Coordinates of C-alpha atoms in Angstrom, one line a residue:
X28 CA 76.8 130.0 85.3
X29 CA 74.8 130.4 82.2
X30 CA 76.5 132.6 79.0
X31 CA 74.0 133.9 76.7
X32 CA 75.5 134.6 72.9
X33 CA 74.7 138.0 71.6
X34 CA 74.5 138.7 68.6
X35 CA 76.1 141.6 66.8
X36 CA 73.7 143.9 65.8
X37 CA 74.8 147.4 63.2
X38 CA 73.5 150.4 63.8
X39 CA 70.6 149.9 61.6
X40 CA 69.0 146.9 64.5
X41 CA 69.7 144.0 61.7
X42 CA 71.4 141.3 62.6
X43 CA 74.4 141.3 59.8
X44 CA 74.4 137.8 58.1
X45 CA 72.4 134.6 58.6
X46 CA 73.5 133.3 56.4
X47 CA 77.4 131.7 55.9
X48 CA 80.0 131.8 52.6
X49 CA 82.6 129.3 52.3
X50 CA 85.2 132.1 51.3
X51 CA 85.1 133.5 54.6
X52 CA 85.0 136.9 53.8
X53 CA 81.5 137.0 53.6
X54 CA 78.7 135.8 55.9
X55 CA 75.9 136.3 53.1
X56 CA 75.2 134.3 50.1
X57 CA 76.6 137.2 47.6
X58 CA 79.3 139.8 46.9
X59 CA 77.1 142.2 46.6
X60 CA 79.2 144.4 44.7
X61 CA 76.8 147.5 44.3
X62 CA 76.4 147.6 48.0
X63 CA 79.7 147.9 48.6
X64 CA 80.5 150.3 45.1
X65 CA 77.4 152.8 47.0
X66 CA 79.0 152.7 50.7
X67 CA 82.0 153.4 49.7
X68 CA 81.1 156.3 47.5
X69 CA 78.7 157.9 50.2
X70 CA 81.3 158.2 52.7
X71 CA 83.7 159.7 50.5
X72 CA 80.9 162.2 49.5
X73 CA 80.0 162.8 52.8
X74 CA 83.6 163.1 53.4
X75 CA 83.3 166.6 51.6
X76 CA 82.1 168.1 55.5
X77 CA 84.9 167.2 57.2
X78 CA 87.0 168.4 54.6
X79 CA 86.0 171.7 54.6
X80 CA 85.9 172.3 58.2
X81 CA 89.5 171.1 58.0
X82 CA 90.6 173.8 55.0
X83 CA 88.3 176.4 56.6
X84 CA 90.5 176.0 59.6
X85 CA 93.6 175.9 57.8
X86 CA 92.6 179.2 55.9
X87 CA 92.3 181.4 59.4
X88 CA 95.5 180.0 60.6
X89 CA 96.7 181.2 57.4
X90 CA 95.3 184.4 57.6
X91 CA 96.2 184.9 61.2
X92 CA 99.8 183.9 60.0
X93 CA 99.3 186.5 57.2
X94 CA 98.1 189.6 59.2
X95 CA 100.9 188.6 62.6
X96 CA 103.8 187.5 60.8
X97 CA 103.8 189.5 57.2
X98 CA 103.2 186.1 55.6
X99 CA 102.7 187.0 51.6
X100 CA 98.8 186.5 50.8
X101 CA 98.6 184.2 47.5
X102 CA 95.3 184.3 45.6
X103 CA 96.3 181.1 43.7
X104 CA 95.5 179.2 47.2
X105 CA 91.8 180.2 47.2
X106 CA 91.1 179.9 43.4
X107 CA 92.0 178.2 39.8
X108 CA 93.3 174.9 39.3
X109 CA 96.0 175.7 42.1
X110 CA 93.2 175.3 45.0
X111 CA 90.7 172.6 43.0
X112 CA 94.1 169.9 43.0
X113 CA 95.1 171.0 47.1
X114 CA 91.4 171.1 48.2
X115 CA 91.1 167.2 46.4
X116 CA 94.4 165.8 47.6
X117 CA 93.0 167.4 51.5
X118 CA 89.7 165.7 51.1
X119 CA 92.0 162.2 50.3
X120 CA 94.1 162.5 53.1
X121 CA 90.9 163.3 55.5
X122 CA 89.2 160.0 54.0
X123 CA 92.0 158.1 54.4
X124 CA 92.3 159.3 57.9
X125 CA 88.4 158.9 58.8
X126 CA 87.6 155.8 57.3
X127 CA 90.5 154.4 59.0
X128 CA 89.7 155.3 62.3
X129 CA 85.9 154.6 62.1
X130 CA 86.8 151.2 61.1
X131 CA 89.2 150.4 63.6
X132 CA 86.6 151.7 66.2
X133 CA 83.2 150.8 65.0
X134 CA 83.9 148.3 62.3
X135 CA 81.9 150.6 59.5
X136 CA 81.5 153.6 58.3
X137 CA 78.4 155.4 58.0
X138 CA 78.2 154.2 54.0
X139 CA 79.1 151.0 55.2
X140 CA 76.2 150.8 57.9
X141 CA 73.6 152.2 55.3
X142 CA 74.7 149.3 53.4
X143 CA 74.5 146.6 55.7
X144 CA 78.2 146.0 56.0
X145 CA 80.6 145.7 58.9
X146 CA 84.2 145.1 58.3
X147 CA 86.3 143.0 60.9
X148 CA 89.6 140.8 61.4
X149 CA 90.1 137.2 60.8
X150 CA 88.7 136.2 63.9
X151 CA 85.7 138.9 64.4
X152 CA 87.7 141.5 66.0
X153 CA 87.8 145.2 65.4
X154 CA 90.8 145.9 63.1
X155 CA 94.0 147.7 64.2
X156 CA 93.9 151.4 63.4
X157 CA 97.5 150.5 61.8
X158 CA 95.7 147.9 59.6
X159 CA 92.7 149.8 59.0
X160 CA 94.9 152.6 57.1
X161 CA 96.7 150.1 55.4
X162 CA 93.5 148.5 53.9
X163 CA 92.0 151.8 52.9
X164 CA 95.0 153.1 51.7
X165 CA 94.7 150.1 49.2
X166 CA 90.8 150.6 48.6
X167 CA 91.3 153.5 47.7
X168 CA 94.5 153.1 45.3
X169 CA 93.5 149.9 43.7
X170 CA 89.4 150.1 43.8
X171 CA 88.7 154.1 43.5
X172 CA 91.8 154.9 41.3
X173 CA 92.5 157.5 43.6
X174 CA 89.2 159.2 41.8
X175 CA 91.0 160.0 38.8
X176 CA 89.2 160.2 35.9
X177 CA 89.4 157.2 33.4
X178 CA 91.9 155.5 36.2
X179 CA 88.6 155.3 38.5
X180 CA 86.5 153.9 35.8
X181 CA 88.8 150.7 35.2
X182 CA 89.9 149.8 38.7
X183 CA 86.1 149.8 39.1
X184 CA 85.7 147.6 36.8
X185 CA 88.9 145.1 37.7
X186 CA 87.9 145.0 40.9
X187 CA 84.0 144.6 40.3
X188 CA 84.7 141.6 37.8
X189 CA 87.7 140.0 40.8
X190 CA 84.5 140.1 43.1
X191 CA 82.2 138.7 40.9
X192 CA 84.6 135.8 40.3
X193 CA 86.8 134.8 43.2
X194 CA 84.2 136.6 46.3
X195 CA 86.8 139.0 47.2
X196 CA 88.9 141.5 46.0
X197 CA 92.4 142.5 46.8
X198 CA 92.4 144.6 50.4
X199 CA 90.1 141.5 51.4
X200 CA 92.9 139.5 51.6
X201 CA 94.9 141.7 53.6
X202 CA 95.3 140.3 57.3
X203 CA 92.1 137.7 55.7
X204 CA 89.5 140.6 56.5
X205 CA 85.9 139.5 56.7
X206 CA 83.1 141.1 55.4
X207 CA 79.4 140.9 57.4
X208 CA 76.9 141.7 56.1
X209 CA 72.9 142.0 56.4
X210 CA 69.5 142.3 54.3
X211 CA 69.4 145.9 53.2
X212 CA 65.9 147.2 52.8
X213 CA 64.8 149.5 49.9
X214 CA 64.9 152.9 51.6
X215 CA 68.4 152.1 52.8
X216 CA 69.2 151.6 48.6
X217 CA 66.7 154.7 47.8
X218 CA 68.7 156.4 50.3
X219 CA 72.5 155.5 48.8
X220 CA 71.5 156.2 45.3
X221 CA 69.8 159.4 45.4
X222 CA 73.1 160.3 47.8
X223 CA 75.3 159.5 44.7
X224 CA 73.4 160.6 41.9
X225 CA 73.2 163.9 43.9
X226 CA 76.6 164.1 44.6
X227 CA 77.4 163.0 41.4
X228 CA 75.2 166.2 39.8
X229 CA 76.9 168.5 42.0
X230 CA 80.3 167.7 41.0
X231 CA 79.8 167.9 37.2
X232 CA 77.9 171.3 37.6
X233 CA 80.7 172.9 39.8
X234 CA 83.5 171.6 37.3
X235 CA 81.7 173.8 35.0
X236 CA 81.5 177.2 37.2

């Protein structure tokens, strides 16, 4: 009987990582730390379209609440400061969700597969949804700051500097996660950093509207 070894190939058709790090979280020569800032940041933007399919749902239950049960109608829900803080803490809770489970199922995320990166257990496997939550719960608490303002900017930065040093950061660690990862070719970056930059420009013009 002859076995053949496959190997694992992302969604892109690259082969992620020749090339082997004595760290083990990494099978490429480098952190590659702006690869991995740009995939996460895309699938939290692109997050946003979930999101609102979510609070657009939530707002006809309400309404169908409203006109079958009497529910009182509240403006404040749909405008001011009242709806920008539920509307961000939904789209957290949706990323937290999403990520998770794309993870646990596919090993990336679409950020994460523009990027060349594949995310799996100690031994190659496909994480545990249970484990996947945990980990991103933790990305995004210690390495997005929760996007806060200020708070985002220096977690950023801690955990930019811990993976220039050491090769990993700290929801690496957890369960001893390994990174794979594969040559990313220049529309693949072109693609990620108009993404952001766009994104970016859209959120500071409609903080001033």
């Amino acid at each position: 009987m002859t076995s053949t070894n496959v190997p694992d190939i992302d969604v892109f058709g690259e082969e992620p990582g020749a090339k082997s790090r004595t760290s083990g979280y990494y099978t490429d020569s480098e952190p590659r730390i702006w690869a991995r800032f740009l995939g996460k940041w895309v699938d939290f933007y692109l997050c946003q379209i979930p999101t609102f399919a979510v609070f657009y749902i939530l707002s006809l239950l309400y309404g169908f609440g409203v006109g079958l049960f009497g529910w009182p109608y509240e403006d404040a829900y749909f405008e001011g400061w009242g709806f920008v803080i539920g509307y961000f803490v939904l789209q957290l809770l949706v990323f937290l969700l999403l990520e998770a489970f794309c993870i646990s199922q596919f090993r990336n995320t679409p950020g994460k597969a523009l990027m060349g990166i594949r995310v799996r257990n100690a031994i190659g496997g496909r994480l545990p949804f249970s484990t996947s939550l945990k980990r991103t719960g933790m990305s995004m608490l210690a390495g997005m700051g929760l996007c806060l303002p200020l708070i985002s900017l220096l977690t950023h930065i801690m955990q930019a500097r811990a993976l220039s040093e050491d090769g990993f950061v700290l929801w690496d660690k957890y369960d001893g996660l390994q990174y794979q990862t594969g040559p990313v070719a220049a529309w693949r970056w072109a693609i990620a950093i108009l993404g952001y930059a766009f994104f970016r420009i859209v959120d500071a013009a409609l903080s001033y509207l």
